[in-house]
mmCIF file of C-alpha atoms in Angstrom:
data_model
loop_
_atom_site.group_PDB
_atom_site.id
_atom_site.type_symbol
_atom_site.label_atom_id
_atom_site.label_comp_id
_atom_site.label_asym_id
_atom_site.label_seq_id
_atom_site.Cartn_x
_atom_site.Cartn_y
_atom_site.Cartn_z
ATOM 1 C CA MET Z 100 1.247 316.377 127.999
ATOM 2 C CA ALA Z 101 -1.727 315.028 129.565
ATOM 3 C CA LEU Z 102 -5.454 315.636 128.103
ATOM 4 C CA GLY Z 103 -8.572 314.472 129.367
ATOM 5 C CA LEU Z 104 -11.230 314.995 131.959
ATOM 6 C CA ALA Z 105 -9.970 314.765 135.996
ATOM 7 C CA ALA Z 106 0.803 281.395 105.354
ATOM 8 C CA CYS Z 107 4.293 280.546 103.894
ATOM 9 C CA GLY Z 108 7.230 282.312 101.793
ATOM 10 C CA ASP Z 109 9.362 285.380 102.125
ATOM 11 C CA ASP Z 110 6.070 287.565 102.910
ATOM 12 C CA ASN Z 111 5.723 286.009 106.206
ATOM 13 C CA GLU Z 112 8.991 286.633 107.544
ATOM 14 C CA PRO Z 113 8.108 289.132 110.503
ATOM 15 C CA THR Z 114 9.354 292.682 110.643
ATOM 16 C CA THR Z 115 8.625 295.561 112.983
ATOM 17 C CA GLY Z 116 8.045 299.012 112.705
ATOM 18 C CA THR Z 117 5.950 301.351 110.160
ATOM 19 C CA GLN Z 118 4.198 299.200 107.539
ATOM 20 C CA PRO Z 119 1.039 300.002 105.067
ATOM 21 C CA PRO Z 120 -2.371 299.077 106.218
ATOM 22 C CA THR Z 121 -3.914 295.620 105.239
ATOM 23 C CA GLY Z 122 -7.231 297.044 104.414
ATOM 24 C CA SER Z 123 -8.269 300.254 102.705
ATOM 25 C CA GLY Z 124 -8.688 302.197 105.744
ATOM 26 C CA GLU Z 125 -6.580 304.572 107.659
ATOM 27 C CA THR Z 126 -5.221 302.270 110.377
ATOM 28 C CA THR Z 127 -2.340 302.703 113.068
ATOM 29 C CA THR Z 128 0.029 300.818 110.775
ATOM 30 C CA GLU Z 129 0.140 304.037 108.450
ATOM 31 C CA ILE Z 130 1.356 306.016 111.435
ATOM 32 C CA GLY Z 131 3.769 303.299 112.613
ATOM 33 C CA ILE Z 132 2.534 302.204 116.154
ATOM 34 C CA LYS Z 133 5.438 299.731 117.313
ATOM 35 C CA ALA Z 134 4.045 298.371 120.533
ATOM 36 C CA ILE Z 135 1.265 298.375 123.027
ATOM 37 C CA ASN Z 136 1.623 298.102 126.606
ATOM 38 C CA GLY Z 137 5.447 296.864 125.524
ATOM 39 C CA ASN Z 138 4.296 294.494 123.234
ATOM 40 C CA PRO Z 139 5.471 294.746 119.737
ATOM 41 C CA LEU Z 140 3.230 294.570 116.779
ATOM 42 C CA THR Z 141 4.756 292.201 114.257
ATOM 43 C CA TYR Z 142 4.467 292.398 110.503
ATOM 44 C CA ASN Z 143 5.267 290.449 107.454
ATOM 45 C CA LYS Z 144 7.078 291.888 104.453
ATOM 46 C CA ALA Z 145 3.830 292.803 102.535
ATOM 47 C CA GLY Z 146 2.971 294.855 105.470
ATOM 48 C CA GLN Z 147 0.293 292.741 106.946
ATOM 49 C CA LEU Z 148 -0.171 292.320 110.894
ATOM 50 C CA ILE Z 149 1.069 288.897 111.598
ATOM 51 C CA SER Z 150 1.211 289.042 115.774
ATOM 52 C CA ILE Z 151 -0.218 291.102 118.271
ATOM 53 C CA THR Z 152 -0.632 290.683 121.913
ATOM 54 C CA LEU Z 153 -3.133 292.610 123.981
ATOM 55 C CA GLU Z 154 -2.976 292.451 127.695
ATOM 56 C CA GLY Z 155 -4.674 294.181 130.889
ATOM 57 C CA LEU Z 156 -7.736 294.592 128.635
ATOM 58 C CA GLY Z 157 -10.428 292.770 131.090
ATOM 59 C CA TYR Z 158 -9.761 289.221 129.324
ATOM 60 C CA GLY Z 159 -6.190 288.443 130.312
ATOM 61 C CA ASN Z 160 -3.346 288.357 127.982
ATOM 62 C CA ILE Z 161 -3.900 287.352 124.241
ATOM 63 C CA THR Z 162 -1.674 286.944 121.499
ATOM 64 C CA SER Z 163 -3.459 287.140 118.053
ATOM 65 C CA ASN Z 164 -1.857 285.643 115.068
ATOM 66 C CA PHE Z 165 -3.199 286.560 111.467
ATOM 67 C CA SER Z 166 -2.970 284.800 108.033
ATOM 68 C CA TYR Z 167 -4.093 286.110 104.865
ATOM 69 C CA ASN Z 168 -5.928 284.708 101.820
ATOM 70 C CA GLU Z 169 -7.636 286.576 98.632
ATOM 71 C CA ASN Z 170 -10.964 287.243 100.631
ATOM 72 C CA THR Z 171 -10.495 286.087 104.149
ATOM 73 C CA VAL Z 172 -8.196 286.898 107.256
ATOM 74 C CA THR Z 173 -7.874 284.085 109.801
ATOM 75 C CA MET Z 174 -6.965 285.255 113.186
ATOM 76 C CA THR Z 175 -5.898 282.594 115.721
ATOM 77 C CA GLU Z 176 -5.445 282.445 119.658
ATOM 78 C CA SER Z 177 -5.035 279.688 122.056
ATOM 79 C CA GLY Z 178 -8.173 277.312 121.733
ATOM 80 C CA CYS Z 179 -9.961 279.548 119.064
ATOM 81 C CA SER Z 180 -10.037 280.494 115.220
ATOM 82 C CA THR Z 181 -12.046 283.446 113.904
ATOM 83 C CA VAL Z 182 -12.295 283.873 110.009
ATOM 84 C CA PHE Z 183 -12.987 287.173 108.660
ATOM 85 C CA GLU Z 184 -14.877 287.553 105.269
ATOM 86 C CA ILE Z 185 -13.359 290.723 103.571
ATOM 87 C CA GLY Z 186 -16.035 292.656 101.444
ATOM 88 C CA GLU Z 187 -15.079 295.149 98.582
ATOM 89 C CA ASN Z 188 -14.365 298.039 100.947
ATOM 90 C CA GLY Z 189 -11.438 296.163 102.402
ATOM 91 C CA PHE Z 190 -13.290 295.429 105.800
ATOM 92 C CA ALA Z 191 -14.697 292.414 107.368
ATOM 93 C CA THR Z 192 -18.250 291.774 106.738
ATOM 94 C CA LYS Z 193 -18.368 288.460 108.797
ATOM 95 C CA ALA Z 194 -16.456 286.753 111.439
ATOM 96 C CA THR Z 195 -16.796 283.121 112.185
ATOM 97 C CA ILE Z 196 -15.605 282.335 115.465
ATOM 98 C CA THR Z 197 -14.855 278.765 116.652
ATOM 99 C CA TYR Z 198 -13.544 277.565 119.975
ATOM 100 C CA VAL Z 199 -12.210 274.160 120.272
ATOM 101 C CA GLY Z 200 -15.023 271.605 120.814
ATOM 102 C CA GLU Z 201 -17.697 274.133 120.493
ATOM 103 C CA PRO Z 202 -19.986 275.044 117.511
ATOM 104 C CA PRO Z 203 -19.173 278.009 115.472
ATOM 105 C CA TYR Z 204 -20.975 281.287 116.187
ATOM 106 C CA TYR Z 205 -20.868 284.452 113.942
ATOM 107 C CA CYS Z 206 -20.647 288.226 113.988
ATOM 108 C CA ASN Z 207 -21.760 290.421 111.059
ATOM 109 C CA PHE Z 208 -20.440 294.037 110.649
ATOM 110 C CA THR Z 209 -21.771 296.986 108.683
ATOM 111 C CA TYR Z 210 -20.195 300.377 108.100
ATOM 112 C CA ASN Z 211 -20.874 304.004 107.179
ATOM 113 C CA SER Z 212 -19.836 305.653 103.868
ATOM 114 C CA ASP Z 213 -16.744 306.882 105.854
ATOM 115 C CA GLY Z 214 -15.781 302.974 106.296
ATOM 116 C CA GLN Z 215 -16.576 303.313 110.290
ATOM 117 C CA MET Z 216 -18.168 300.399 111.675
ATOM 118 C CA THR Z 217 -22.031 301.067 112.454
ATOM 119 C CA SER Z 218 -23.005 297.527 113.692
ATOM 120 C CA ALA Z 219 -21.992 294.509 114.941
ATOM 121 C CA THR Z 220 -24.528 291.347 115.177
ATOM 122 C CA TYR Z 221 -24.137 288.305 116.917
ATOM 123 C CA SER Z 222 -25.810 284.870 115.734
ATOM 124 C CA ASN Z 223 -25.388 281.019 115.832
ATOM 125 C CA ASP Z 224 -27.078 278.274 113.957
ATOM 126 C CA VAL Z 225 -29.602 277.748 116.830
ATOM 127 C CA ASP Z 226 -31.088 280.931 117.976
ATOM 128 C CA GLY Z 227 -30.196 283.182 114.735
ATOM 129 C CA ALA Z 228 -29.092 286.646 115.717
ATOM 130 C CA TYR Z 229 -29.286 287.049 119.495
ATOM 131 C CA SER Z 230 -27.365 290.081 120.352
ATOM 132 C CA THR Z 231 -26.923 293.716 118.190
ATOM 133 C CA THR Z 232 -24.776 296.704 118.718
ATOM 134 C CA ILE Z 233 -25.615 299.796 116.896
ATOM 135 C CA ILE Z 234 -22.932 302.458 117.034
ATOM 136 C CA THR Z 235 -23.805 306.119 116.145
ATOM 137 C CA TYR Z 236 -21.374 308.903 114.994
ATOM 138 C CA THR Z 237 -21.544 312.607 114.992
ATOM 139 C CA ASN Z 238 -18.922 314.415 112.982
ATOM 140 C CA GLY Z 239 -16.717 311.255 112.455
ATOM 141 C CA ASP Z 240 -16.866 310.491 116.293
ATOM 142 C CA ILE Z 241 -18.704 307.845 118.239
ATOM 143 C CA THR Z 242 -21.304 309.451 120.338
ATOM 144 C CA ALA Z 243 -23.505 306.701 121.360
ATOM 145 C CA VAL Z 244 -23.360 302.897 121.425
ATOM 146 C CA ILE Z 245 -26.649 300.755 122.079
ATOM 147 C CA THR Z 246 -26.317 297.223 122.697
ATOM 148 C CA ASP Z 247 -29.699 295.314 123.315
ATOM 149 C CA ASP Z 248 -31.221 298.545 124.221
ATOM 150 C CA VAL Z 249 -28.442 299.552 126.695
ATOM 151 C CA GLU Z 250 -26.823 302.930 125.721
ATOM 152 C CA ASN Z 251 -23.624 304.447 126.321
ATOM 153 C CA ASN Z 252 -22.736 308.040 125.483
ATOM 154 C CA TYR Z 253 -19.315 309.303 124.675
ATOM 155 C CA GLY Z 254 -17.923 312.970 124.840
ATOM 156 C CA TYR Z 255 -14.583 314.635 123.285
ATOM 157 C CA GLU Z 256 -14.535 317.701 125.339
ATOM 158 C CA ASN Z 257 -10.931 318.415 124.653
ATOM 159 C CA ASN Z 258 -11.035 318.179 121.034
ATOM 160 C CA ILE Z 259 -8.267 315.878 120.779
ATOM 161 C CA GLU Z 260 -7.358 314.620 117.193
ATOM 162 C CA ASN Z 261 -6.939 311.058 116.878
ATOM 163 C CA LYS Z 262 -3.631 311.669 115.055
ATOM 164 C CA GLY Z 263 -2.500 307.908 115.901
ATOM 165 C CA LYS Z 264 -5.793 306.498 114.563
ATOM 166 C CA ILE Z 265 -6.235 304.510 117.726
ATOM 167 C CA MET Z 266 -9.342 302.456 117.994
ATOM 168 C CA PHE Z 267 -10.212 300.032 120.975
ATOM 169 C CA PHE Z 268 -13.795 298.915 120.446
ATOM 170 C CA ASP Z 269 -14.278 296.890 123.531
ATOM 171 C CA THR Z 270 -11.792 298.660 126.047
ATOM 172 C CA ILE Z 271 -12.484 302.277 125.100
ATOM 173 C CA TYR Z 272 -16.312 302.058 123.740
ATOM 174 C CA GLY Z 273 -17.622 298.735 125.447
ATOM 175 C CA ILE Z 274 -18.554 297.295 122.014
ATOM 176 C CA ASP Z 275 -18.476 293.682 122.867
ATOM 177 C CA LEU Z 276 -15.842 292.418 120.210
ATOM 178 C CA ASP Z 277 -13.651 290.885 123.005
ATOM 179 C CA ALA Z 278 -10.308 289.526 121.532
ATOM 180 C CA MET Z 279 -11.831 290.456 118.007
ATOM 181 C CA GLN Z 280 -11.008 294.039 118.583
ATOM 182 C CA ALA Z 281 -7.290 292.959 117.730
ATOM 183 C CA ALA Z 282 -8.484 292.764 114.084
ATOM 184 C CA TYR Z 283 -8.707 296.433 113.878
ATOM 185 C CA PHE Z 284 -4.777 296.901 113.897
ATOM 186 C CA ALA Z 285 -4.861 294.346 110.893
ATOM 187 C CA GLY Z 286 -6.689 296.994 108.985
ATOM 188 C CA ILE Z 287 -10.038 295.095 108.302
ATOM 189 C CA LEU Z 288 -12.481 296.580 111.040
ATOM 190 C CA GLY Z 289 -12.971 299.971 109.594
ATOM 191 C CA ASN Z 290 -11.595 303.446 110.089
ATOM 192 C CA PRO Z 291 -11.233 305.099 113.570
ATOM 193 C CA THR Z 292 -12.843 308.043 115.147
ATOM 194 C CA LYS Z 293 -11.560 311.573 114.013
ATOM 195 C CA HIS Z 294 -10.854 312.418 117.771
ATOM 196 C CA LEU Z 295 -10.061 310.502 121.046
ATOM 197 C CA PRO Z 296 -12.869 310.648 123.570
ATOM 198 C CA THR Z 297 -12.571 311.945 127.079
ATOM 199 C CA SER Z 298 -15.568 310.933 128.754
ATOM 200 C CA SER Z 299 -18.472 307.891 128.872
ATOM 201 C CA ASN Z 300 -21.393 307.634 131.136
ATOM 202 C CA TYR Z 301 -19.671 306.404 133.795
ATOM 203 C CA SER Z 302 -15.781 306.986 132.960
ATOM 204 C CA THR Z 303 -13.369 309.561 132.462
ATOM 205 C CA TYR Z 304 -10.506 308.838 129.902
ATOM 206 C CA VAL Z 305 -6.890 310.698 130.149
ATOM 207 C CA TRP Z 306 -4.427 310.786 127.282
ATOM 208 C CA GLU Z 307 -0.773 311.385 127.254
ATOM 209 C CA LEU Z 308 0.534 312.932 124.087
ATOM 210 C CA ASN Z 309 4.015 312.917 123.026
ATOM 211 C CA GLU Z 310 5.540 316.287 120.889
ATOM 212 C CA ASP Z 311 4.040 315.071 117.887
ATOM 213 C CA SER Z 312 0.586 314.766 119.426
ATOM 214 C CA LEU Z 313 0.532 311.001 119.180
ATOM 215 C CA PRO Z 314 -0.799 309.183 122.306
ATOM 216 C CA THR Z 315 1.774 307.417 124.651
ATOM 217 C CA LYS Z 316 -0.668 306.525 127.279
ATOM 218 C CA PHE Z 317 -4.441 305.922 127.819
ATOM 219 C CA THR Z 318 -6.015 305.761 131.539
ATOM 220 C CA SER Z 319 -9.703 305.378 132.129
ATOM 221 C CA TYR Z 320 -11.161 306.101 135.389
ATOM 222 C CA TYR Z 321 -14.465 304.626 136.770
ATOM 223 C CA GLY Z 322 -15.294 307.280 139.357
ATOM 224 C CA ASN Z 323 -12.050 308.024 140.860
ATOM 225 C CA ALA Z 324 -10.788 304.217 140.604
ATOM 226 C CA GLU Z 325 -8.329 303.772 137.729
ATOM 227 C CA ASP Z 326 -9.801 301.166 135.463
ATOM 228 C CA ASN Z 327 -7.687 300.553 132.262
ATOM 229 C CA VAL Z 328 -4.247 301.630 131.238
ATOM 230 C CA LEU Z 329 -2.703 301.589 127.763
ATOM 231 C CA THR Z 330 0.602 302.625 126.688
ATOM 232 C CA PHE Z 331 1.856 302.906 123.377
ATOM 233 C CA GLU Z 332 5.165 303.272 121.454
ATOM 234 C CA TRP Z 333 5.564 304.800 117.904
#
């Protein structure tokens, strides 16, 4: 069915399949997402995501690996390390991003009472804060994203329940988290929207669902041209 508009020890031994979430939010790990674009999500025995590969998302193929401490989660990729500080709600409040040979920069996050991300602010030690994204929700769904005075709006014309708790900040909503969007699947970037979006200012989104109403494919179209494709295995 298509819908839309035209660390060490035993806990670190990898497993795959249905696992509980890392944070306190309702992440895809509760439902049991197994793979994205054919790439499996790998968890340790504690149910924490330890590896995910996202591809075809505009910035190439990136494998993100995760390690966990009491109040921090570290995500490592080729040439880059991101340390997330975890707040009382179980979600990241600050990320320190460091590329090899470069000074660090930062991203601070805020959330609403439903645990959904409402802002992301980038800063560095030279300029201070230099870019802020504000995320507006209506009835649990993102309806507007404003980044440095540029606004994008999102529609949910078919009222498709986000049963799979899918959330791609950058790919779908244009929220400039780049590879950090992988951390959502570790349960540390807040809760998802209630429904799946079907349109934005310039794009149309089409979802294919299985018999359990879980998405198996996402396709975005910029005008009539296919833009991004994501597939999901459950």
